[in-house]
mmCIF file of C-alpha atoms in Angstrom:
data_model
loop_
_atom_site.group_PDB
_atom_site.id
_atom_site.type_symbol
_atom_site.label_atom_id
_atom_site.label_comp_id
_atom_site.label_asym_id
_atom_site.label_seq_id
_atom_site.Cartn_x
_atom_site.Cartn_y
_atom_site.Cartn_z
ATOM 1 C CA UNK A 216 0.000 0.000 0.000
ATOM 2 C CA UNK A 217 2.764 2.431 0.897
ATOM 3 C CA UNK A 218 4.642 1.785 -2.364
ATOM 4 C CA UNK A 219 1.471 2.306 -4.373
ATOM 5 C CA UNK A 220 0.804 5.578 -2.582
ATOM 6 C CA UNK A 221 4.377 6.755 -3.147
ATOM 7 C CA UNK A 222 4.282 6.003 -6.859
ATOM 8 C CA UNK A 223 0.806 7.451 -7.305
ATOM 9 C CA UNK A 224 1.691 10.618 -5.476
ATOM 10 C CA UNK A 225 4.990 11.026 -7.316
ATOM 11 C CA UNK A 226 2.975 11.264 -10.525
ATOM 12 C CA UNK A 227 0.055 13.236 -9.123
ATOM 13 C CA UNK A 228 2.155 15.819 -7.302
ATOM 14 C CA UNK A 229 3.089 17.525 -10.565
ATOM 15 C CA UNK A 230 -0.577 18.348 -11.122
ATOM 16 C CA UNK A 231 -1.370 19.649 -7.634
ATOM 17 C CA UNK A 232 -2.008 23.363 -7.931
ATOM 18 C CA UNK A 233 -1.146 24.365 -4.398
ATOM 19 C CA UNK A 234 1.954 22.171 -4.600
ATOM 20 C CA UNK A 235 3.052 24.054 -7.686
ATOM 21 C CA UNK A 236 6.670 23.706 -6.646
ATOM 22 C CA UNK A 237 6.476 19.978 -7.290
ATOM 23 C CA UNK A 238 7.006 20.928 -10.919
ATOM 24 C CA UNK A 239 8.486 24.365 -10.381
ATOM 25 C CA UNK A 240 12.148 25.017 -9.651
ATOM 26 C CA UNK A 241 13.162 22.035 -11.726
ATOM 27 C CA UNK A 242 16.581 23.502 -12.454
ATOM 28 C CA UNK A 243 15.723 25.338 -15.689
ATOM 29 C CA UNK A 244 16.894 28.910 -15.955
ATOM 30 C CA UNK A 245 19.570 28.665 -13.273
ATOM 31 C CA UNK A 246 22.516 31.013 -13.280
ATOM 32 C CA UNK A 247 24.578 28.899 -15.600
ATOM 33 C CA UNK A 248 22.027 28.637 -18.350
ATOM 34 C CA UNK A 249 4.711 23.958 12.268
ATOM 35 C CA UNK A 250 3.974 24.097 15.380
ATOM 36 C CA UNK A 251 0.534 25.730 15.892
ATOM 37 C CA UNK A 252 0.805 29.241 17.233
ATOM 38 C CA UNK A 253 0.607 32.866 16.253
ATOM 39 C CA UNK A 254 2.794 34.314 13.554
ATOM 40 C CA UNK A 255 5.503 36.556 14.879
ATOM 41 C CA UNK A 256 4.799 40.176 14.073
ATOM 42 C CA UNK A 257 5.300 43.621 15.558
ATOM 43 C CA UNK A 258 1.897 45.204 15.998
ATOM 44 C CA UNK A 259 3.512 48.643 16.036
ATOM 45 C CA UNK A 260 5.434 48.077 12.819
ATOM 46 C CA UNK A 261 2.949 49.975 10.654
ATOM 47 C CA UNK A 262 3.445 53.053 12.841
ATOM 48 C CA UNK A 263 7.164 53.166 12.065
ATOM 49 C CA UNK A 264 8.420 55.628 9.438
ATOM 50 C CA UNK A 265 7.822 54.180 5.985
ATOM 51 C CA UNK A 266 10.952 53.014 4.194
ATOM 52 C CA UNK A 267 11.521 53.832 0.550
ATOM 53 C CA UNK A 268 10.288 51.205 -1.894
ATOM 54 C CA UNK A 269 13.021 49.425 -3.833
ATOM 55 C CA UNK A 270 12.891 49.683 -7.601
ATOM 56 C CA UNK A 271 12.670 46.619 -9.838
ATOM 57 C CA UNK A 272 16.391 46.951 -10.557
ATOM 58 C CA UNK A 273 17.215 47.138 -6.849
ATOM 59 C CA UNK A 274 15.027 44.120 -6.112
ATOM 60 C CA UNK A 275 16.748 42.201 -8.898
ATOM 61 C CA UNK A 276 20.106 42.957 -7.323
ATOM 62 C CA UNK A 277 18.784 41.913 -3.912
ATOM 63 C CA UNK A 278 17.368 38.643 -5.221
ATOM 64 C CA UNK A 279 19.051 35.344 -4.414
ATOM 65 C CA UNK A 280 21.892 34.308 -6.733
ATOM 66 C CA UNK A 281 23.727 31.014 -7.176
ATOM 67 C CA UNK A 282 26.809 32.394 -5.452
ATOM 68 C CA UNK A 283 24.750 33.098 -2.320
ATOM 69 C CA UNK A 284 24.024 29.442 -1.517
ATOM 70 C CA UNK A 285 26.262 26.480 -0.770
ATOM 71 C CA UNK A 286 23.950 23.857 -2.220
ATOM 72 C CA UNK A 287 21.048 23.504 -4.609
ATOM 73 C CA UNK A 288 20.301 25.458 -7.756
ATOM 74 C CA UNK A 289 19.005 29.002 -7.987
ATOM 75 C CA UNK A 290 16.939 30.039 -10.994
ATOM 76 C CA UNK A 291 16.894 33.779 -11.634
ATOM 77 C CA UNK A 292 14.313 33.416 -14.393
ATOM 78 C CA UNK A 293 11.228 31.492 -13.337
ATOM 79 C CA UNK A 294 9.678 29.385 -16.099
ATOM 80 C CA UNK A 295 6.525 30.873 -17.626
ATOM 81 C CA UNK A 296 4.446 27.915 -16.410
ATOM 82 C CA UNK A 297 5.553 28.646 -12.844
ATOM 83 C CA UNK A 298 5.102 32.415 -13.025
ATOM 84 C CA UNK A 299 1.508 32.428 -11.777
ATOM 85 C CA UNK A 300 -0.484 35.627 -12.336
ATOM 86 C CA UNK A 301 -2.728 37.026 -9.617
ATOM 87 C CA UNK A 302 -5.914 36.448 -11.617
ATOM 88 C CA UNK A 303 -5.055 32.751 -11.941
ATOM 89 C CA UNK A 304 -5.474 32.268 -8.182
ATOM 90 C CA UNK A 305 -8.920 31.971 -6.599
ATOM 91 C CA UNK A 306 -10.317 30.707 -3.289
ATOM 92 C CA UNK A 307 -13.767 29.641 -2.136
ATOM 93 C CA UNK A 308 -13.417 32.096 0.755
ATOM 94 C CA UNK A 309 -12.052 35.556 -0.171
ATOM 95 C CA UNK A 310 -10.529 35.886 3.308
ATOM 96 C CA UNK A 311 -8.108 33.058 2.456
ATOM 97 C CA UNK A 312 -6.860 34.519 -0.835
ATOM 98 C CA UNK A 313 -3.642 35.970 0.655
ATOM 99 C CA UNK A 314 -2.604 32.437 1.666
ATOM 100 C CA UNK A 315 -3.217 31.050 -1.815
ATOM 101 C CA UNK A 316 -1.286 33.957 -3.316
ATOM 102 C CA UNK A 317 1.689 33.299 -1.026
ATOM 103 C CA UNK A 318 1.665 29.569 -1.809
ATOM 104 C CA UNK A 319 1.542 30.256 -5.549
ATOM 105 C CA UNK A 320 4.415 32.732 -5.386
ATOM 106 C CA UNK A 321 2.166 35.728 -6.075
ATOM 107 C CA UNK A 322 2.928 39.028 -4.319
ATOM 108 C CA UNK A 323 0.524 40.336 -1.714
ATOM 109 C CA UNK A 324 -1.556 43.423 -2.449
ATOM 110 C CA UNK A 325 -0.316 45.951 -4.992
ATOM 111 C CA UNK A 326 3.490 46.122 -4.916
ATOM 112 C CA UNK A 327 5.520 48.855 -6.579
ATOM 113 C CA UNK A 328 7.871 46.197 -7.962
ATOM 114 C CA UNK A 329 8.354 42.449 -7.679
ATOM 115 C CA UNK A 330 11.019 39.870 -8.532
ATOM 116 C CA UNK A 331 10.892 36.063 -8.403
ATOM 117 C CA UNK A 332 13.481 33.385 -7.793
ATOM 118 C CA UNK A 333 13.369 29.630 -7.343
ATOM 119 C CA UNK A 334 15.672 27.254 -5.497
ATOM 120 C CA UNK A 335 15.879 23.477 -5.797
ATOM 121 C CA UNK A 336 17.778 21.270 -3.365
ATOM 122 C CA UNK A 337 19.733 18.145 -4.181
ATOM 123 C CA UNK A 338 18.542 14.615 -3.356
ATOM 124 C CA UNK A 339 20.727 12.276 -1.363
ATOM 125 C CA UNK A 340 21.819 9.399 -3.572
ATOM 126 C CA UNK A 341 20.792 6.098 -1.952
ATOM 127 C CA UNK A 342 23.511 3.583 -1.269
ATOM 128 C CA UNK A 343 23.840 0.454 -3.363
ATOM 129 C CA UNK A 344 21.435 -2.274 -2.338
ATOM 130 C CA UNK A 345 18.853 0.132 -0.898
ATOM 131 C CA UNK A 346 15.315 -1.219 -0.918
ATOM 132 C CA UNK A 347 13.563 0.006 -4.129
ATOM 133 C CA UNK A 348 10.786 1.699 -2.166
ATOM 134 C CA UNK A 349 13.284 3.512 0.046
ATOM 135 C CA UNK A 350 15.293 4.465 -3.045
ATOM 136 C CA UNK A 351 12.183 5.964 -4.629
ATOM 137 C CA UNK A 352 11.442 7.984 -1.520
ATOM 138 C CA UNK A 353 15.074 9.147 -1.407
ATOM 139 C CA UNK A 354 14.818 10.369 -4.986
ATOM 140 C CA UNK A 355 11.729 12.374 -4.001
ATOM 141 C CA UNK A 356 13.356 13.844 -0.893
ATOM 142 C CA UNK A 357 14.049 17.191 -2.538
ATOM 143 C CA UNK A 358 13.151 20.604 -1.160
ATOM 144 C CA UNK A 359 11.802 23.055 -3.708
ATOM 145 C CA UNK A 360 11.119 26.712 -3.052
ATOM 146 C CA UNK A 361 9.699 29.701 -4.897
ATOM 147 C CA UNK A 362 10.842 33.110 -3.634
ATOM 148 C CA UNK A 363 9.004 36.374 -4.233
ATOM 149 C CA UNK A 364 10.483 39.772 -3.375
ATOM 150 C CA UNK A 365 8.016 42.674 -3.477
ATOM 151 C CA UNK A 366 8.485 46.343 -2.568
ATOM 152 C CA UNK A 367 5.688 48.684 -1.526
ATOM 153 C CA UNK A 368 5.027 52.395 -1.264
ATOM 154 C CA UNK A 369 4.133 53.866 2.118
ATOM 155 C CA UNK A 370 3.068 51.261 4.682
ATOM 156 C CA UNK A 371 2.017 48.783 1.984
ATOM 157 C CA UNK A 372 4.467 46.093 3.092
ATOM 158 C CA UNK A 373 3.320 46.251 6.713
ATOM 159 C CA UNK A 374 -0.319 46.142 5.638
ATOM 160 C CA UNK A 375 0.369 43.179 3.340
ATOM 161 C CA UNK A 376 1.998 41.298 6.217
ATOM 162 C CA UNK A 377 -0.916 42.128 8.499
ATOM 163 C CA UNK A 378 -3.381 40.862 5.885
ATOM 164 C CA UNK A 379 -1.527 37.577 5.517
ATOM 165 C CA UNK A 380 -1.429 36.943 9.258
ATOM 166 C CA UNK A 381 -5.126 37.778 9.513
ATOM 167 C CA UNK A 382 -5.894 35.343 6.683
ATOM 168 C CA UNK A 383 -4.009 32.566 8.498
ATOM 169 C CA UNK A 384 -6.084 33.181 11.618
ATOM 170 C CA UNK A 385 -9.424 33.323 9.806
ATOM 171 C CA UNK A 386 -8.719 30.283 7.625
ATOM 172 C CA UNK A 387 -7.261 27.965 10.269
ATOM 173 C CA UNK A 388 -9.951 25.405 9.459
ATOM 174 C CA UNK A 389 -8.942 25.207 5.802
ATOM 175 C CA UNK A 390 -10.179 26.386 2.417
ATOM 176 C CA UNK A 391 -10.267 25.397 -1.231
ATOM 177 C CA UNK A 392 -8.042 27.122 -3.792
ATOM 178 C CA UNK A 393 -7.908 27.018 -7.563
ATOM 179 C CA UNK A 394 -4.609 27.851 -9.250
ATOM 180 C CA UNK A 395 -4.412 27.936 -13.037
ATOM 181 C CA UNK A 396 -7.632 25.923 -13.189
ATOM 182 C CA UNK A 397 -6.441 23.190 -10.803
ATOM 183 C CA UNK A 398 -8.312 22.811 -7.512
ATOM 184 C CA UNK A 399 -6.738 21.829 -4.201
ATOM 185 C CA UNK A 400 -8.178 21.404 -0.703
ATOM 186 C CA UNK A 401 -6.337 22.857 2.276
ATOM 187 C CA UNK A 402 -7.633 21.131 5.398
ATOM 188 C CA UNK A 403 -5.685 23.077 8.010
ATOM 189 C CA UNK A 404 -3.659 26.273 8.403
ATOM 190 C CA UNK A 405 -1.181 26.660 11.267
ATOM 191 C CA UNK A 406 1.198 29.517 12.080
ATOM 192 C CA UNK A 407 4.435 29.740 14.017
ATOM 193 C CA UNK A 408 7.205 32.269 14.580
ATOM 194 C CA UNK A 409 9.025 33.514 11.509
ATOM 195 C CA UNK A 410 12.826 33.609 11.150
ATOM 196 C CA UNK A 411 15.022 36.387 12.443
ATOM 197 C CA UNK A 412 16.513 38.867 10.020
ATOM 198 C CA UNK A 413 13.580 41.191 9.367
ATOM 199 C CA UNK A 414 11.279 43.700 11.024
ATOM 200 C CA UNK A 415 8.498 41.110 11.320
ATOM 201 C CA UNK A 416 7.748 37.690 9.933
ATOM 202 C CA UNK A 417 5.639 34.578 10.128
ATOM 203 C CA UNK A 418 5.789 30.915 9.158
ATOM 204 C CA UNK A 419 2.646 29.205 7.900
ATOM 205 C CA UNK A 420 1.959 25.535 7.215
ATOM 206 C CA UNK A 421 -0.861 24.604 4.855
ATOM 207 C CA UNK A 422 -1.931 20.984 5.194
ATOM 208 C CA UNK A 423 -3.104 19.919 1.733
ATOM 209 C CA UNK A 424 -5.251 16.887 0.932
ATOM 210 C CA UNK A 425 -3.175 15.112 -1.722
ATOM 211 C CA UNK A 426 -5.712 12.275 -1.802
ATOM 212 C CA UNK A 427 -8.072 10.497 0.617
ATOM 213 C CA UNK A 428 -5.183 8.935 2.520
ATOM 214 C CA UNK A 429 -2.433 11.545 2.440
ATOM 215 C CA UNK A 430 -2.456 15.029 3.937
ATOM 216 C CA UNK A 431 0.826 16.769 3.151
ATOM 217 C CA UNK A 432 2.455 19.961 4.453
ATOM 218 C CA UNK A 433 3.111 22.930 2.178
ATOM 219 C CA UNK A 434 5.066 25.691 3.898
ATOM 220 C CA UNK A 435 5.199 29.461 3.588
ATOM 221 C CA UNK A 436 7.656 31.834 5.252
ATOM 222 C CA UNK A 437 7.088 35.578 4.903
ATOM 223 C CA UNK A 438 9.384 38.308 6.230
ATOM 224 C CA UNK A 439 9.079 42.061 6.000
ATOM 225 C CA UNK A 440 12.223 44.160 5.930
ATOM 226 C CA UNK A 441 11.405 47.832 5.636
ATOM 227 C CA UNK A 442 9.226 48.343 2.573
ATOM 228 C CA UNK A 443 10.083 44.916 1.138
ATOM 229 C CA UNK A 444 8.168 41.700 1.698
ATOM 230 C CA UNK A 445 9.909 38.405 0.941
ATOM 231 C CA UNK A 446 7.872 35.206 0.716
ATOM 232 C CA UNK A 447 9.198 31.665 0.479
ATOM 233 C CA UNK A 448 6.821 28.926 -0.711
ATOM 234 C CA UNK A 449 8.261 25.471 -0.112
ATOM 235 C CA UNK A 450 7.389 21.833 -0.654
ATOM 236 C CA UNK A 451 9.213 18.549 -0.326
ATOM 237 C CA UNK A 452 8.257 15.860 -2.829
ATOM 238 C CA UNK A 453 8.773 12.991 -0.380
ATOM 239 C CA UNK A 454 6.492 14.784 2.081
ATOM 240 C CA UNK A 455 3.904 15.054 -0.684
ATOM 241 C CA UNK A 456 4.101 11.292 -1.087
ATOM 242 C CA UNK A 457 4.036 10.351 2.591
ATOM 243 C CA UNK A 458 2.459 13.262 4.452
ATOM 244 C CA UNK A 459 5.492 13.526 6.717
ATOM 245 C CA UNK A 460 6.775 16.889 7.909
ATOM 246 C CA UNK A 461 9.852 18.667 6.545
ATOM 247 C CA UNK A 462 11.866 21.759 7.419
ATOM 248 C CA UNK A 463 12.123 24.843 5.223
ATOM 249 C CA UNK A 464 15.836 25.222 4.314
ATOM 250 C CA UNK A 465 16.875 27.858 6.865
ATOM 251 C CA UNK A 466 20.210 28.561 5.186
ATOM 252 C CA UNK A 467 18.503 29.562 1.931
ATOM 253 C CA UNK A 468 16.058 31.807 3.776
ATOM 254 C CA UNK A 469 18.930 33.419 5.701
ATOM 255 C CA UNK A 470 20.947 33.926 2.511
ATOM 256 C CA UNK A 471 18.071 35.769 0.861
ATOM 257 C CA UNK A 472 17.284 37.908 3.902
ATOM 258 C CA UNK A 473 20.970 38.747 4.243
ATOM 259 C CA UNK A 474 20.946 40.396 0.827
ATOM 260 C CA UNK A 475 18.322 42.870 2.051
ATOM 261 C CA UNK A 476 20.525 44.096 4.904
#
């Protein structure tokens, strides 16, 4: 039963809309060619003096590059099929739309400029003689992440962060999203503290119903630094097949946030 589920999910994952990174970040366009809780956020952040919005050129310079990471592949040009437009994302409950946008790599609100990146980790090669089922799971044990950098005028970034945290609270019981015509059911939304390195941040886990048996985690990390909001949308293909938890690559998140210092 487990092997059947693994094989079925390995094929089906590429079609799951909210798990868009199962097909995204596949290595094309690289440089050479949750614990339940409240999201961490400063409630007084919006009262702080507004930082100047970065231009598209400045965001491009601040975006993750291959030289910034020790492992995996960075794509500075996201494939057209992975560059989801805002109007391609819909939810059955409008209050949950910010979550679907973040998962699909779409910027929150109305940014002044936005830039996308993707990062794909490297699977661990199984040793000789490994059980075929374990070898298949090892080949799927790859973290994939879509990164969106967006800059905002005025207090737009703080308001966008506030809206996302509010959406996570209102939609804790789940929602249904449609991305590029593909429907997916989120059965649970949980928040936890975001990483350090910004003015405020949050980490969100969407538990997605892959099929009747498997409920898999999709993870979102969003950090505001001044007038810039950076979102990381991550999946792990083995987790999609088994429903087991995984960790968002902290070193990649830190590398990207470090470029906004």
